mmCIF file of C-alpha atoms in Angstrom:
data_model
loop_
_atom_site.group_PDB
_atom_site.id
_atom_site.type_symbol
_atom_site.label_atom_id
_atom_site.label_comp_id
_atom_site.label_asym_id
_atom_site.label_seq_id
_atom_site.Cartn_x
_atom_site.Cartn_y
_atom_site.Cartn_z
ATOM 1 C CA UNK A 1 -2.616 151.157 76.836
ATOM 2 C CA UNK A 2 -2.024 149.861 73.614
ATOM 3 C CA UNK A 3 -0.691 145.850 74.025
ATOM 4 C CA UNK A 4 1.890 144.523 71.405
ATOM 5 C CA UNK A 5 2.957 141.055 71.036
ATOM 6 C CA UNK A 6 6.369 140.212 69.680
ATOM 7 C CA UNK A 7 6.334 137.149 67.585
ATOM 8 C CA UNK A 8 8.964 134.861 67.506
ATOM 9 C CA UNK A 9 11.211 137.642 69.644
ATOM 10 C CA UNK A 10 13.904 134.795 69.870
ATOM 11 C CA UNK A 11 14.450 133.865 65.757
ATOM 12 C CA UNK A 12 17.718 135.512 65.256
ATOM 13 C CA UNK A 13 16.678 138.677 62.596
ATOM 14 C CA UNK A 14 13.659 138.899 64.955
ATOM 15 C CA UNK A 15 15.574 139.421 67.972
ATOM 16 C CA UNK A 16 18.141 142.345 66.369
ATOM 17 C CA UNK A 17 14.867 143.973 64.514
ATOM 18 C CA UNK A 18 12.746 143.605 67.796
ATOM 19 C CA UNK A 19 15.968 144.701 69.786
ATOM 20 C CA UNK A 20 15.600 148.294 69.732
ATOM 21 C CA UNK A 21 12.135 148.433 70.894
ATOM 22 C CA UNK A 22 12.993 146.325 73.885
ATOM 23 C CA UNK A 23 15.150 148.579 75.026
ATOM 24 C CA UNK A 24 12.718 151.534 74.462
ATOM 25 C CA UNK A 25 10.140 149.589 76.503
ATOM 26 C CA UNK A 26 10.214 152.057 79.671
ATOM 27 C CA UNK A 27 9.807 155.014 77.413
ATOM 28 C CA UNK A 28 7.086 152.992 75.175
ATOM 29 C CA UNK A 29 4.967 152.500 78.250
ATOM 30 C CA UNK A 30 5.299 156.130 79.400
ATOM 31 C CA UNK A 31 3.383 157.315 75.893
ATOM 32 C CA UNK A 32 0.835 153.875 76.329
ATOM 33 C CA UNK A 33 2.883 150.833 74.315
ATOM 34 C CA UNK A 34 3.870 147.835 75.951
ATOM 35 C CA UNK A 35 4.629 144.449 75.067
ATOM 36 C CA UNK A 36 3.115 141.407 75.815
ATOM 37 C CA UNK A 37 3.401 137.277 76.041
ATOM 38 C CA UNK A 38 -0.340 136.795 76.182
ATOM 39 C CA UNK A 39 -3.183 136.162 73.452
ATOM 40 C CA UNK A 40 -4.721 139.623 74.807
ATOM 41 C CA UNK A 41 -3.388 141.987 72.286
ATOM 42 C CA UNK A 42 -4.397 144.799 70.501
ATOM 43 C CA UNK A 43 -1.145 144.283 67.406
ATOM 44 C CA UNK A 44 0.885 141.353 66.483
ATOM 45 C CA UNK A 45 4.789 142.654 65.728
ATOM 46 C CA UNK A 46 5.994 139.875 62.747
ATOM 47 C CA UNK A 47 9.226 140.500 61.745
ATOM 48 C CA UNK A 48 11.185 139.220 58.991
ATOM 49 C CA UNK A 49 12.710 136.266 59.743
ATOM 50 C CA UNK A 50 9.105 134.417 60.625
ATOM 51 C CA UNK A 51 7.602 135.262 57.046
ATOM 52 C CA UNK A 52 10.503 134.866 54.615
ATOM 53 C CA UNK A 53 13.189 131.768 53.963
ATOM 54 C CA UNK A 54 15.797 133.208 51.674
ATOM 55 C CA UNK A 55 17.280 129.574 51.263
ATOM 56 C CA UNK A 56 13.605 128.990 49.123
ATOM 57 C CA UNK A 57 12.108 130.144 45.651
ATOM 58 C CA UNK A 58 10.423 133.359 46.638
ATOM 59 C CA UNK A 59 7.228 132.019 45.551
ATOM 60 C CA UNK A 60 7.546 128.950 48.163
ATOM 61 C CA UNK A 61 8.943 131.443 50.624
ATOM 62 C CA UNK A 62 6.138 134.045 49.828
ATOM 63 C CA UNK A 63 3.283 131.347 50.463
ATOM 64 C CA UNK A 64 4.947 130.213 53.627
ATOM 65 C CA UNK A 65 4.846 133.652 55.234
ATOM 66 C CA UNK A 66 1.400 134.103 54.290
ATOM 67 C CA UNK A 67 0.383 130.456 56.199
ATOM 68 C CA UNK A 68 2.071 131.768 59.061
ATOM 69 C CA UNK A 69 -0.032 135.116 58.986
ATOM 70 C CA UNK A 70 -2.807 133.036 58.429
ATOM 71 C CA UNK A 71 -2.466 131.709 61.921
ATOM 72 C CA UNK A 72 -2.451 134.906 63.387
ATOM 73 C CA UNK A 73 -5.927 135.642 65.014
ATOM 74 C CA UNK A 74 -5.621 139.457 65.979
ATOM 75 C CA UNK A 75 -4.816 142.303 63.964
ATOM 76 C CA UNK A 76 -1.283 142.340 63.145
ATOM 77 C CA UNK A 77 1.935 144.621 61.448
ATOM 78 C CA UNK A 78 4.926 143.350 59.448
ATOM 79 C CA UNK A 79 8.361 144.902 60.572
ATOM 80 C CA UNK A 80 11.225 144.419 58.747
ATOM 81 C CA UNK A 81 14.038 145.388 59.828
ATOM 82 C CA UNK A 82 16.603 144.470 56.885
ATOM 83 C CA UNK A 83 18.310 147.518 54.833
ATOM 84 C CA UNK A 84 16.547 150.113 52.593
ATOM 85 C CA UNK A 85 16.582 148.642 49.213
ATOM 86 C CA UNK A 86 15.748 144.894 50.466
ATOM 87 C CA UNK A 87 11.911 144.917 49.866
ATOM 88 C CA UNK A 88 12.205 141.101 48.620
ATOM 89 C CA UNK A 89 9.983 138.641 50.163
ATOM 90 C CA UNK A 90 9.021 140.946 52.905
ATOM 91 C CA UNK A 91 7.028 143.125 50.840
ATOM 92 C CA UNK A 92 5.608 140.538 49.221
ATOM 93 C CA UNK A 93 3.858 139.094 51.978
ATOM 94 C CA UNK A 94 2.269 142.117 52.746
ATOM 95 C CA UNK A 95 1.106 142.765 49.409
ATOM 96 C CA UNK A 96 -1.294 139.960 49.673
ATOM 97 C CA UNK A 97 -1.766 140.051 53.582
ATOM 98 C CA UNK A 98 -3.652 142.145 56.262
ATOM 99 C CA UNK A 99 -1.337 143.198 57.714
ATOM 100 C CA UNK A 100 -2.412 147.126 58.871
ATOM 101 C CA UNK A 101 1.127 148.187 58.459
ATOM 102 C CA UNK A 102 4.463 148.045 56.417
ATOM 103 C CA UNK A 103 7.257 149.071 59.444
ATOM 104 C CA UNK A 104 10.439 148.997 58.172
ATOM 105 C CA UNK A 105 14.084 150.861 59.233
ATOM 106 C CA UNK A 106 14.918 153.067 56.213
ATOM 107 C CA UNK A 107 13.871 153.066 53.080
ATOM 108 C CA UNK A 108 14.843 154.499 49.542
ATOM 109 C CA UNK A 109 13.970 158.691 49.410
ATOM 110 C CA UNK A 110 13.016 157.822 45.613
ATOM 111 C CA UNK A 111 10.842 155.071 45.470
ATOM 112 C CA UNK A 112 10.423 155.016 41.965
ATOM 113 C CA UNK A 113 13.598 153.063 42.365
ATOM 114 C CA UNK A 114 11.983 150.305 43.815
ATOM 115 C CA UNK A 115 10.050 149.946 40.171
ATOM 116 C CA UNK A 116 13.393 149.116 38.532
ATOM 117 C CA UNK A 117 14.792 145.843 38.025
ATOM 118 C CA UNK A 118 17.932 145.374 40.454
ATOM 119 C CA UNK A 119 19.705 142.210 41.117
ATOM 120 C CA UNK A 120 16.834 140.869 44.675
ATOM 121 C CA UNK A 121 16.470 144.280 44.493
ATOM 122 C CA UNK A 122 19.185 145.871 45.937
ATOM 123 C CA UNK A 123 20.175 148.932 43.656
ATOM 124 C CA UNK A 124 23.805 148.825 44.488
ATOM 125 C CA UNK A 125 24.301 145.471 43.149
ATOM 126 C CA UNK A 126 23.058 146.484 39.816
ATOM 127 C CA UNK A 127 20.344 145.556 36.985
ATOM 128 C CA UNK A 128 18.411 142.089 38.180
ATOM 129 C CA UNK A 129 15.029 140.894 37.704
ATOM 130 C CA UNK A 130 13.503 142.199 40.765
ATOM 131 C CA UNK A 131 11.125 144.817 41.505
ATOM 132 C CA UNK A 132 8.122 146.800 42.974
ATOM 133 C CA UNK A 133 5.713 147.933 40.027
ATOM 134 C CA UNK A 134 3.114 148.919 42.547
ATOM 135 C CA UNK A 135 5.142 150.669 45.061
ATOM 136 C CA UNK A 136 3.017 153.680 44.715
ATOM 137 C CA UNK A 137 -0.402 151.348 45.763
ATOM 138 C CA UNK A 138 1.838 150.023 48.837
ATOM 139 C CA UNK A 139 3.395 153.314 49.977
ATOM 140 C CA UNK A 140 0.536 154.846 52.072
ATOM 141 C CA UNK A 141 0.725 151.655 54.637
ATOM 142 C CA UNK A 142 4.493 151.226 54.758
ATOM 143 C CA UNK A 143 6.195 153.975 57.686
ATOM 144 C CA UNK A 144 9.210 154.174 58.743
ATOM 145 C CA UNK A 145 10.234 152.325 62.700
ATOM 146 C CA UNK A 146 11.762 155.054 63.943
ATOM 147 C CA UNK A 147 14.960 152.626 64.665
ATOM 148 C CA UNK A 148 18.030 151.167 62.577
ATOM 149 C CA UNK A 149 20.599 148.778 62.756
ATOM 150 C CA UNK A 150 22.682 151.349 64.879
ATOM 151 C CA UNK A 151 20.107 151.283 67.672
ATOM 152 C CA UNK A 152 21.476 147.524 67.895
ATOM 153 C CA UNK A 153 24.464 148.630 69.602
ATOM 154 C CA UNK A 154 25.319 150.422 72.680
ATOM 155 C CA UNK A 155 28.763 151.950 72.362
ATOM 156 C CA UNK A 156 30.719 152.447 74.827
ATOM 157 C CA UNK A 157 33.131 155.942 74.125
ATOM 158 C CA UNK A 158 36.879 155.093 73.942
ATOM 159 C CA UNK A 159 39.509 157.115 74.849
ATOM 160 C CA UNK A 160 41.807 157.568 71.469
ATOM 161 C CA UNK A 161 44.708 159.721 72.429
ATOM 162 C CA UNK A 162 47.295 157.183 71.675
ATOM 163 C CA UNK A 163 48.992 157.071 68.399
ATOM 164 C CA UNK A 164 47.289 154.377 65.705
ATOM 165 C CA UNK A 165 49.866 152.067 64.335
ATOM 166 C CA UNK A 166 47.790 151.368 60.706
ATOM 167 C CA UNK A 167 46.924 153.556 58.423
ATOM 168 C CA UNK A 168 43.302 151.521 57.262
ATOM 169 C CA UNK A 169 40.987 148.360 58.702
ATOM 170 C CA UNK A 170 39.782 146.499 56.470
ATOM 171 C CA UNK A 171 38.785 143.930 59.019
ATOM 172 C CA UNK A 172 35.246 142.524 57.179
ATOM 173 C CA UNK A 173 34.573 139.304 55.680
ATOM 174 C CA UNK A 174 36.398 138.406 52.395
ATOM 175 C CA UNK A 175 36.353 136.678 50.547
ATOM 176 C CA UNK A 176 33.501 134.519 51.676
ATOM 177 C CA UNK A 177 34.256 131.299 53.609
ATOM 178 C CA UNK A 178 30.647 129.608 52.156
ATOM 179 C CA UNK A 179 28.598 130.397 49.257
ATOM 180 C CA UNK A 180 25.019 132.152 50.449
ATOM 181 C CA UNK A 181 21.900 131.492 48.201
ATOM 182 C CA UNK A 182 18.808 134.189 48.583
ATOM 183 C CA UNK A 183 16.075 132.999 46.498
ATOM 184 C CA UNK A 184 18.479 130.655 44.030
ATOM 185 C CA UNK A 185 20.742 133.949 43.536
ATOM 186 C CA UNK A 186 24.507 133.673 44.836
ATOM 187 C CA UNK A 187 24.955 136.585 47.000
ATOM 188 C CA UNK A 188 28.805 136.373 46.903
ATOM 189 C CA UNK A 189 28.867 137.203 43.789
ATOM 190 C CA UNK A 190 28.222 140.540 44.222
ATOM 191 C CA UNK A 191 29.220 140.837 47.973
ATOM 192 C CA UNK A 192 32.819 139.694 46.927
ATOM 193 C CA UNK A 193 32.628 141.904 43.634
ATOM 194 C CA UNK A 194 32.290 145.145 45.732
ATOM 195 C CA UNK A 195 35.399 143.882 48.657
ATOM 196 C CA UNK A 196 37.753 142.885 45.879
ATOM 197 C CA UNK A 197 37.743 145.650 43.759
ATOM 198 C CA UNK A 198 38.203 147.357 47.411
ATOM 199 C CA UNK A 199 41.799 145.532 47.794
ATOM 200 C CA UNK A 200 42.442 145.976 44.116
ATOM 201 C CA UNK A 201 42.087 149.539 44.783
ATOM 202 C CA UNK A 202 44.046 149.786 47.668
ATOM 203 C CA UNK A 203 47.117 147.438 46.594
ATOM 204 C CA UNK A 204 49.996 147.552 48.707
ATOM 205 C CA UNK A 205 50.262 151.285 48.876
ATOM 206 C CA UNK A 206 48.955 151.566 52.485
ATOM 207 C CA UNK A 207 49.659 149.841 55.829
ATOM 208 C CA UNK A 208 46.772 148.180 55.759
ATOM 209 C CA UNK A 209 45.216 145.242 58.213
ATOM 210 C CA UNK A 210 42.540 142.806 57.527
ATOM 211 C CA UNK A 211 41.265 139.561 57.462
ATOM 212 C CA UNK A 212 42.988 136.382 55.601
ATOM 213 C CA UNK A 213 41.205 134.439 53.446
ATOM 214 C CA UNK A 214 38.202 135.870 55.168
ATOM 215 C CA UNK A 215 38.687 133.432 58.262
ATOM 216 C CA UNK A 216 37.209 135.568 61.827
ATOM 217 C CA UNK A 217 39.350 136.163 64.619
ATOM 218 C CA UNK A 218 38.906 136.513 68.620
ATOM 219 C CA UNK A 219 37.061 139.664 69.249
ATOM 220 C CA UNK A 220 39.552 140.830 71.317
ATOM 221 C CA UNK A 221 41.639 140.884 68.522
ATOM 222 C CA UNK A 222 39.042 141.664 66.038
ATOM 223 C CA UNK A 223 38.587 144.804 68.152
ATOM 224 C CA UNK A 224 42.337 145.718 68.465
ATOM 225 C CA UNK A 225 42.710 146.223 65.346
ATOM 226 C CA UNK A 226 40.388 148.604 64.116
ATOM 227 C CA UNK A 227 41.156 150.204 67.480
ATOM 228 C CA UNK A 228 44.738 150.802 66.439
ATOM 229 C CA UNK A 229 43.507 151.796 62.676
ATOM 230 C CA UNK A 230 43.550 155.818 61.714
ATOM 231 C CA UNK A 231 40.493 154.814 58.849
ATOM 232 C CA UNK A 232 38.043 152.552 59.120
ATOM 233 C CA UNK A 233 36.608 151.429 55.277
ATOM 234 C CA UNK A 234 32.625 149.725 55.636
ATOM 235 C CA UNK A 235 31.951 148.475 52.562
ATOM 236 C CA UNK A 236 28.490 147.688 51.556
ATOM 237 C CA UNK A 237 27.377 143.699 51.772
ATOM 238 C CA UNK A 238 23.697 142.743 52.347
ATOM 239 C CA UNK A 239 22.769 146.253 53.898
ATOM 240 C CA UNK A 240 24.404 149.875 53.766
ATOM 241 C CA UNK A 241 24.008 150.167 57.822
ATOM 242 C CA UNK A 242 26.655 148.051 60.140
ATOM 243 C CA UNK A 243 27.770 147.930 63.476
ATOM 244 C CA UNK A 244 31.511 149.177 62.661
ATOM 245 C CA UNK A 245 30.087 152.664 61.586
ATOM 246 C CA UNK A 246 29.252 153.476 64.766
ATOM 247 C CA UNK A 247 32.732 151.131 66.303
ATOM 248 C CA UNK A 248 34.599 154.042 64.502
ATOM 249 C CA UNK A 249 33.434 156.711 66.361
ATOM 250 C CA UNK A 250 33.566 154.621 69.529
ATOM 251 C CA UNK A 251 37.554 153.735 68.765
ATOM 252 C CA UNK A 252 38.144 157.161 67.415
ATOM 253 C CA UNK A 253 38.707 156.199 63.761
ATOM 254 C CA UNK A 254 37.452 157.931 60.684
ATOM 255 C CA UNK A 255 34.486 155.821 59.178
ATOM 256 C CA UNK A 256 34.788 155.384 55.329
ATOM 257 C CA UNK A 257 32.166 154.093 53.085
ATOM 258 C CA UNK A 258 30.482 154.448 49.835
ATOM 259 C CA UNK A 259 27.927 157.246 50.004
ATOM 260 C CA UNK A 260 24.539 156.478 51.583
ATOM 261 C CA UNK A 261 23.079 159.815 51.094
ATOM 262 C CA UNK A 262 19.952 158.191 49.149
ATOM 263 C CA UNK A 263 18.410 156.264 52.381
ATOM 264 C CA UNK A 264 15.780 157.530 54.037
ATOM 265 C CA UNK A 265 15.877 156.743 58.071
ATOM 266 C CA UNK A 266 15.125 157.201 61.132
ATOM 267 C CA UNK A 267 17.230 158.666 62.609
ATOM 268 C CA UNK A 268 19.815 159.020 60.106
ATOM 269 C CA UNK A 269 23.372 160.689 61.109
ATOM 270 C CA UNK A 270 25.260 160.249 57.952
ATOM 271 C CA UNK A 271 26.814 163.343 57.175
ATOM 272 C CA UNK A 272 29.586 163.010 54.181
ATOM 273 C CA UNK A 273 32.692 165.400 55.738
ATOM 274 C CA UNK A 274 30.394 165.364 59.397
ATOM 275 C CA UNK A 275 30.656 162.329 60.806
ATOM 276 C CA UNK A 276 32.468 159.705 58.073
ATOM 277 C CA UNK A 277 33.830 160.051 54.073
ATOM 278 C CA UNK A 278 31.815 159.340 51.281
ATOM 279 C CA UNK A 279 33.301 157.424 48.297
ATOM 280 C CA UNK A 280 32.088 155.977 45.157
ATOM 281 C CA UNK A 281 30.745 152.399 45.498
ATOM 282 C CA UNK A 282 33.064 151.711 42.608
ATOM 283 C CA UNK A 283 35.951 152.960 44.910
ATOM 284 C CA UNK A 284 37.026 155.171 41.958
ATOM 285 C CA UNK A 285 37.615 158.485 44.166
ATOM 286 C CA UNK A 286 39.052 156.559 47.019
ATOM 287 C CA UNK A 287 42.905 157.004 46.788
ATOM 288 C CA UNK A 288 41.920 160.458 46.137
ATOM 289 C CA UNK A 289 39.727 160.597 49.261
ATOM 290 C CA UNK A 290 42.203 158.146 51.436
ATOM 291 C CA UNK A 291 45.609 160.571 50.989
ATOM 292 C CA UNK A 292 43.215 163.545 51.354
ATOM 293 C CA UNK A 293 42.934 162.296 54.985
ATOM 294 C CA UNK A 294 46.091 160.661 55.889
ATOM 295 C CA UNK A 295 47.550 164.098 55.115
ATOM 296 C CA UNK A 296 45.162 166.073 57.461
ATOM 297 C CA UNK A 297 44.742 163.041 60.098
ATOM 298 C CA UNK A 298 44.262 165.440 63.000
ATOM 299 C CA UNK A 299 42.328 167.931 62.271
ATOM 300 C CA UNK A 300 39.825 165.631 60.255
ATOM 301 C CA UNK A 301 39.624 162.699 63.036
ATOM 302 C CA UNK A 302 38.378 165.505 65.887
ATOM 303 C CA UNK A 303 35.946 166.640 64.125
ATOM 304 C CA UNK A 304 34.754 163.488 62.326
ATOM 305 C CA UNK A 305 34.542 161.361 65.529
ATOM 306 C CA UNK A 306 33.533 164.349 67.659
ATOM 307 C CA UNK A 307 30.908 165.103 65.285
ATOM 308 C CA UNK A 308 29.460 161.539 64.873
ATOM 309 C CA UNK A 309 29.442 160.842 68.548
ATOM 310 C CA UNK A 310 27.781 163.831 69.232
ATOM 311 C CA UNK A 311 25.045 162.920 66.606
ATOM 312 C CA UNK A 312 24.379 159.357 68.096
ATOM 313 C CA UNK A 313 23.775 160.648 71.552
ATOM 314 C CA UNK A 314 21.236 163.447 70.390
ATOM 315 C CA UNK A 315 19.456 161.025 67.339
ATOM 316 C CA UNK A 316 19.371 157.297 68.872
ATOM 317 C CA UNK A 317 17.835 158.615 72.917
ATOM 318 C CA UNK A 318 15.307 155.626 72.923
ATOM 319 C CA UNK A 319 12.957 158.150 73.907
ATOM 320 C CA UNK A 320 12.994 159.309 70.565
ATOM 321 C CA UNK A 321 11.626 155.678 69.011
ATOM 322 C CA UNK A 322 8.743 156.208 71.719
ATOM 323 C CA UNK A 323 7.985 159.543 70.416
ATOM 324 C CA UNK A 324 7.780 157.958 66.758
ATOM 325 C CA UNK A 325 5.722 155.457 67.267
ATOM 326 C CA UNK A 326 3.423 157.312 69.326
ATOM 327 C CA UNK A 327 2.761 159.417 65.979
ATOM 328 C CA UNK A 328 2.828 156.129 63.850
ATOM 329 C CA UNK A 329 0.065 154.657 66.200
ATOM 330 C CA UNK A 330 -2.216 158.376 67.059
ATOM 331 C CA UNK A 331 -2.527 158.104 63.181
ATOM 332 C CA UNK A 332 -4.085 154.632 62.856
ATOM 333 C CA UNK A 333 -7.695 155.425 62.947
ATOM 334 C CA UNK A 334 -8.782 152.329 65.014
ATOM 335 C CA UNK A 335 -6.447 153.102 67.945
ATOM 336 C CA UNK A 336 -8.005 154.790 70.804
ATOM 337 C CA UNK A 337 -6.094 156.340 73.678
ATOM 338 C CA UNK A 338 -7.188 155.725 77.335
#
């Protein structure tokens, strides 16, 4: 039986990258993983949120996480659980660490990407001063964790016969109610970027609900609303994964975002014109894309919702995260099966 100890399980990223695997634990100890509280361990789990303090430099935040690996006494793995093109801090640490693996949910397919300079390194926000130059040195340690932000959830199917009242949700955060520094660079300003041009592009030309002045509401409400919404738009923020792209199958709404066809995952059920609509992060096609819809509600919602629903029940089975990291682990040379 191979032992794993979660560290720090109840930090806050921790906890929703750690999630997953918790509730995989039956299946996990059918194949020979389980989790442990004690010191008598064969692999120390350290997640993000214990190695890397966005609020700091990244050289301050860097050195930090590698005192706290420091500490650790056993062998150990990094596991970060944050979206495919943040390698930022994470990556860094295990760079100059021991760490025997790199575990993180998805990834770039082309990681020559992650050798350009992007703005903390996600591609979608454009040209910035961060990057990988060795990614190619790193690659053979870092594997995928056979989970993703959707495994976070556990939808319950809703019955959507009844006719939606508004046309599109747009029930996200914007603009932002406080300004968010990750390593001295203001996130909003690209977060907002993206959401605004969203409402520039949609004007007043659709009945349209959302937010004001980016303030939350109940959930109850929260939830109403994209309930009573034929499209549901995700635009990207600090990841390309959230938990409304699987709330629009479970409310029986079409899920719209810009296209994520370049992450690589684990599962990965995006299907543009399967289970949601692919636009342009720009938005440019998205009027286009929008009417295209409205005018074939119908026949496009069955099979869109039908399809993605489908495609979560087959891909995210937490049996299938045992059967991945059974491979991840029979291929580490020190690990020995009893």
């Amino acid at each position: 039986m191979i032992k794993i100890k979660l560290i720090e399980l109840e930090e806050h990223r921790n906890e929703t990258t750690f999630r997953p695997f918790i509730f995989a634990k039956n299946y996990l100890r059918e194949i020979g993983i389980e989790f442990t509280n004690s010191d008598d361990y064969d692999y120390a789990w350290v997640a993000q949120a214990s190695i890397i303090d966005k609020q700091k430099s990244l050289k301050e935040s860097v050195d930090n996480g590698l005192e706290f690996l420091s500490k650790i006494t056993g062998d150990y793995m990094i596991l970060d659980g944050q979206d495919a093109t943040t390698l930022i801090g994470t990556i860094d640490v295990f760079r100059e660490s021991n760490a025997k693996l790199f575990l993180k949910n998805s990834y770039l397919k082309d990681f020559d990407l992650y050798k350009k300079g992007w703005a903390n390194g996600r591609m979608y926000w454009g040209e910035g001063d961060y990057s990988v130059p060795d990614i190619d040195e790193l690659k053979p340690k870092m594997k995928l964790t056979g989970c993703n932000w959707l495994h976070t959830i556990q939808p319950s199917w809703q019955d959507y016969s009844q006719e939606k009242i508004h046309d599109i949700s747009c029930m996200f955060g914007y603009p932002s109610t406080q300004i968010v520094y990750e390593h001295g660079l203001s996130q909003a300003d690209y977060y907002d970027v993206h959401r605004k041009n969203l409402f520039d592009t949609l004007g007043d030309k659709y009945n349209m609900v959302s937010l004001v002045n980016g303030v939350r509401v109940p959930h109850q409400e929260y939830y109403q609303k994209m309930f009573n919404s034929k499209i549901i738009m995700a635009p990207l923020g600090c990841g390309e994964m959230a938990p409304r792209d699987i709330e629009s199958a479970m409310f029986g709404s079409i899920l719209v975002k810009p296209d994520v066809s370049y992450i690589y995952s684990k599962p990965f059920i995006y299907e543009d014109n399967e289970t949601y609509i692919a636009v342009n992060y720009d938005w440019s096609n998205l009027e286009e894309k929008l009417d295209y819809i409205l005018s074939n509600y119908n026949e496009l919602r069955e099979n869109l919702v039908q399809n993605m629903r489908k495609k979560y029940v087959e891909e995210y089975h937490y049996s299938k995260i045992a059967l991945h990291l059974y491979d991840v682990f029979n291929n580490l040379e020190e690990v020995t099966h009893e």
